[in-house]
Structures are given as structure tokens and as C-alpha cells.
Short mmCIF file of C-alpha atoms in Angstrom, two decimals:
data_model
loop_
_atom_site.label_atom_id
_atom_site.label_comp_id
_atom_site.label_asym_id
_atom_site.label_seq_id
_atom_site.Cartn_x
_atom_site.Cartn_y
_atom_site.Cartn_z
CA VAL A 199 63.51 -19.65 -62.03
CA ASN A 200 62.57 -21.03 -65.45
CA GLY A 201 58.94 -19.95 -65.48
CA ASN A 202 57.05 -17.40 -67.51
CA THR A 203 57.73 -14.54 -65.09
CA ALA A 204 61.47 -15.21 -65.40
CA PHE A 205 61.06 -15.23 -69.18
CA ALA A 206 59.30 -11.85 -69.12
CA LEU A 207 61.99 -10.33 -66.90
CA ALA A 208 64.73 -11.80 -69.12
CA GLN A 209 63.20 -9.98 -72.11
CA MET A 210 63.50 -6.74 -70.16
CA ALA A 211 67.02 -7.50 -68.93
CA GLU A 212 68.18 -7.94 -72.51
CA VAL A 213 66.84 -4.50 -73.47
CA PHE A 214 68.28 -2.92 -70.31
CA ALA A 215 71.71 -4.37 -71.14
CA ASP A 216 71.50 -2.92 -74.66
CA GLY A 217 70.72 0.46 -73.07
CA GLY A 218 73.65 0.30 -70.64
CA ILE A 219 71.44 -0.37 -67.61
CA GLU A 220 72.88 -2.80 -65.05
CA THR A 221 70.36 -5.26 -63.63
CA GLU A 222 70.12 -7.99 -61.03
CA THR A 223 67.29 -10.50 -60.80
CA ILE A 224 66.29 -11.59 -57.31
CA GLN A 225 63.96 -14.55 -56.84
CA VAL A 226 61.56 -13.92 -53.94
CA GLY A 227 58.52 -16.15 -54.41
CA SER A 228 60.07 -19.41 -53.23
CA LYS A 229 61.80 -17.91 -50.16
CA GLU A 230 60.54 -17.99 -46.59
CA ILE A 231 59.57 -14.35 -46.04
CA ARG A 232 57.34 -13.53 -43.11
CA GLY A 233 54.91 -10.65 -43.24
CA CYS A 234 55.34 -7.22 -41.68
CA ILE A 235 54.14 -6.97 -38.08
CA GLY A 236 54.15 -3.15 -37.98
CA CYS A 237 56.48 -3.11 -34.96
CA GLY A 238 58.19 0.12 -36.04
CA SER A 239 61.65 -1.22 -35.14
CA CYS A 240 62.88 -0.11 -38.58
CA TYR A 241 62.34 3.53 -37.57
CA LYS A 242 64.99 3.10 -34.88
CA THR A 243 67.45 0.79 -36.62
CA GLY A 244 66.98 1.69 -40.31
CA LYS A 245 66.27 -1.92 -41.24
CA CYS A 246 63.62 -4.57 -40.74
CA VAL A 247 63.74 -6.49 -37.46
CA PHE A 248 63.59 -9.77 -39.44
CA ASP A 249 67.06 -9.96 -40.95
CA ASP A 250 66.52 -11.79 -44.22
CA LEU A 251 66.34 -11.08 -47.95
CA VAL A 252 64.37 -7.89 -47.30
CA ASN A 253 67.33 -6.14 -45.65
CA GLU A 254 69.71 -7.44 -48.31
CA VAL A 255 67.55 -6.04 -51.11
CA ALA A 256 66.85 -2.80 -49.22
CA ALA A 257 70.53 -1.86 -49.41
CA LYS A 258 70.53 -2.51 -53.17
CA PHE A 259 67.23 -0.68 -53.67
CA GLN A 260 68.65 2.41 -51.97
CA GLU A 261 71.37 2.61 -54.64
CA ALA A 262 69.16 1.69 -57.61
CA ASP A 263 67.51 4.08 -60.04
CA GLY A 264 64.53 1.80 -60.47
CA ILE A 265 62.90 -1.52 -59.70
CA VAL A 266 60.87 -4.01 -61.71
CA VAL A 267 58.63 -6.31 -59.71
CA GLY A 268 57.37 -9.38 -61.53
CA SER A 269 54.83 -11.92 -60.32
CA PRO A 270 52.66 -14.75 -61.50
CA VAL A 271 48.97 -14.15 -60.84
CA TYR A 272 47.20 -16.19 -58.16
CA TYR A 273 43.50 -15.50 -57.60
CA ALA A 274 43.82 -12.12 -59.37
CA SER A 275 46.63 -11.12 -57.00
CA PRO A 276 50.44 -11.32 -56.90
CA ASN A 277 52.33 -14.14 -55.18
CA GLY A 278 51.74 -13.98 -51.40
CA THR A 279 55.41 -14.25 -50.49
CA LEU A 280 56.16 -11.32 -52.80
CA ILE A 281 53.48 -9.22 -51.09
CA SER A 282 55.02 -9.95 -47.66
CA PHE A 283 58.43 -9.03 -49.08
CA LEU A 284 57.21 -5.76 -50.61
CA ASP A 285 55.24 -4.77 -47.49
CA ARG A 286 58.39 -5.07 -45.41
CA LEU A 287 60.74 -3.59 -48.03
CA PHE A 288 58.69 -0.46 -48.59
CA TYR A 289 57.71 -0.06 -44.92
CA SER A 290 61.30 -0.32 -43.70
CA ALA A 291 62.89 1.75 -46.51
CA HIS A 292 63.37 5.01 -44.66
CA TYR A 293 65.47 6.47 -47.44
CA ASP A 294 64.18 8.65 -50.26
CA LEU A 295 62.35 6.66 -52.95
CA ARG A 296 61.15 9.73 -54.85
CA MET A 297 61.82 9.54 -58.58
CA LYS A 298 63.10 5.97 -58.53
CA VAL A 299 61.23 4.40 -61.44
CA GLY A 300 58.97 1.43 -60.74
CA ALA A 301 57.44 -1.11 -63.08
CA SER A 302 55.29 -4.13 -62.38
CA VAL A 303 55.07 -7.18 -64.62
CA VAL A 304 52.39 -9.82 -64.18
CA VAL A 305 51.95 -13.23 -65.78
CA ALA A 306 48.80 -15.34 -65.99
CA ARG A 307 47.29 -18.13 -67.96
CA ARG A 308 44.27 -16.01 -68.75
CA GLY A 309 42.81 -13.47 -66.28
CA GLY A 310 43.53 -11.44 -63.17
CA CYS A 311 46.50 -9.54 -64.57
CA SER A 312 45.05 -6.03 -64.24
CA ALA A 313 44.05 -6.56 -60.61
CA ALA A 314 47.46 -8.03 -59.72
CA LYS A 315 49.30 -5.21 -61.51
CA ASP A 316 47.24 -2.64 -59.63
CA VAL A 317 48.33 -4.16 -56.29
CA LEU A 318 52.02 -3.95 -57.26
CA ASP A 319 51.81 -0.41 -58.64
CA LYS A 320 50.48 0.90 -55.33
CA TYR A 321 53.88 0.37 -53.69
CA PHE A 322 55.37 2.80 -56.22
CA THR A 323 52.69 5.46 -56.19
CA ILE A 324 52.61 5.84 -52.40
CA SER A 325 56.40 6.26 -52.51
CA GLN A 326 56.42 9.09 -55.09
CA MET A 327 57.94 6.78 -57.68
CA PRO A 328 57.06 7.30 -61.36
CA VAL A 329 55.51 4.16 -62.84
CA ALA A 330 56.85 3.02 -66.21
CA SER A 331 54.34 1.94 -68.82
CA SER A 332 54.45 0.17 -72.14
CA CYS A 333 52.38 -0.18 -75.32
CA TYR A 334 49.89 -2.36 -73.40
CA TRP A 335 49.44 -3.20 -69.73
CA ASN A 336 52.61 -4.85 -68.39
CA MET A 337 51.42 -8.43 -68.73
CA ILE A 338 52.34 -11.56 -70.59
CA HIS A 339 50.38 -14.79 -70.82
CA GLY A 340 51.34 -18.41 -70.33
CA ALA A 341 50.49 -21.23 -67.95
CA LYS A 342 53.13 -23.91 -68.33
CA PRO A 343 56.80 -22.86 -68.27
CA GLY A 344 57.83 -21.62 -71.70
CA GLU A 345 54.36 -20.69 -72.91
CA ALA A 346 55.01 -16.95 -72.53
CA ALA A 347 57.49 -17.31 -75.41
CA GLN A 348 54.42 -17.93 -77.58
CA ASP A 349 52.89 -14.52 -76.69
CA PRO A 350 54.43 -12.08 -79.20
CA GLU A 351 52.32 -9.18 -77.95
CA GLY A 352 53.44 -9.84 -74.39
CA ILE A 353 57.08 -10.01 -75.47
CA ARG A 354 56.70 -6.72 -77.33
CA THR A 355 55.11 -5.21 -74.22
CA MET A 356 58.02 -6.32 -72.01
CA ARG A 357 60.64 -5.01 -74.41
CA ASN A 358 58.90 -1.65 -74.86
CA LEU A 359 58.49 -1.40 -71.10
CA ALA A 360 62.25 -1.78 -70.64
CA LYS A 361 62.95 0.82 -73.34
CA ASN A 362 60.52 3.30 -71.76
CA MET A 363 61.89 2.64 -68.29
CA THR A 364 65.47 3.15 -69.52
CA PHE A 365 64.49 6.48 -71.08
CA LEU A 366 62.66 7.58 -67.93
CA MET A 367 65.53 6.67 -65.59
CA ASN A 368 68.03 8.47 -67.84
CA ALA A 369 65.81 11.54 -68.11
CA ILE A 370 65.27 11.73 -64.35
CA ASP A 371 68.99 11.26 -63.72
CA ALA A 372 69.84 14.10 -66.14
CA GLU A 373 67.27 16.44 -64.58
CA LYS A 374 68.46 15.62 -61.04
CA GLU A 375 71.91 16.84 -62.10
CA VAL A 376 70.41 20.17 -63.17
CA SER A 377 67.61 20.83 -60.69
CA GLY A 378 67.76 18.19 -57.97
CA LEU A 379 64.60 16.48 -56.76
CA PRO A 380 61.31 18.36 -56.30
CA GLU A 381 60.92 19.67 -52.77
CA PRO A 382 58.14 17.70 -51.06
CA GLU A 383 55.34 19.30 -49.12
CA PRO A 384 55.63 18.97 -45.32
CA LYS A 385 54.13 15.78 -43.90
CA ALA A 386 50.57 15.93 -42.68
CA PHE A 387 48.62 12.97 -41.33
CA THR A 388 44.84 12.89 -41.10
CA ASN A 389 43.02 10.39 -38.96
CA PHE A 390 39.40 9.97 -39.99
CA ILE A 391 38.45 8.24 -36.73
CA ARG A 392 37.57 10.99 -34.25
#
């Protein structure tokens, strides 16, 4: 709650507020979130079979224009609870995610940020969500709580990311009013095991 990831997201929230973008921060990492079991129940019910924070956030995500996912880096990967949360959120979200803007933010003492960011960005790209970028990769550095405040380049990166994301969400919203969403190609599944 008071760590470096929260600091990074607070930098973005400040810029979003200045741009008229409403935000809500949801803490996931310390919650008890079990992993997806691939049961497919969500195809029948429209929600995950495990009724927890995932279903609560899914309803909010459906209405949102974008999502920022922030995580500390552990062994060059995002927080494990967050991964379980995102697996279930994106698997059970049977509503249209196209053109919702996604951004990942990662925080580390030193290394592993690029690998962790890559993991988070994959949720967006498989869902036809544009990925917001900044003036550097979306990372900020600090180990002990408060140390990220000593990373001026990271702070600049977070603030520019929020500005770019605001612009992108506004531009997509304006174009949807004129043209609607692009028509997707029909689904086709290929199984490489014959």
C-alpha cells in the first residue's frame, strides 16, 4: 500500500486526475487469489467460478476505458498473486476488450523489469488492447519503500505514461463515436498437434 509500486501508480493517478480521467486503485498482491483451473464455467455463467476480487474487478473492467497493472518484480517476473488474478480476469472476461488501453508498470531494485513488463503486456496484446508507452520502458526503481521517489527518470516515465494513455483513451473514444470499433476477423483456431 505504501510501497514503490503504489508510489508509481500515484504519480499516474495525479496526471489522470489533471486530465479528467477517473481512476480507482485496487490492491491485489496481498489478497488470497487462487489460480485459474481452466474449468470453462465462466463461458456458461459470464463470471469466474471462484467468486472473489476477480469478479468484482471484472465488472469494473467492463466499464473502463483502460487498465494500468503495476507490480514489483520478483525473479524477473510479476507478483505471483497478480498473475493468478490476471489469468482469471482475462480468461473469464467474455466481453469485448478491444481498444481498451492497457499499460503495465514494474518496479525493481535493479533488474528484471523488462521481463516482468513483457509478461504483463501479453494480457493486453492477446485481447486486442492497445498498449500505452512512455519516454522509456514503464519502470521505476527502488527497493525499500519510498526509494522510487529518488528516481526522477522513473517518475518522469510514469507521468508521461499517464499523459500518453489519457491521449490514447480520448482519441479512441472520439473515433468510436465516429466509426465504431474495427470489425474483427472471424475466429479460427489451429491445433498444431495432429
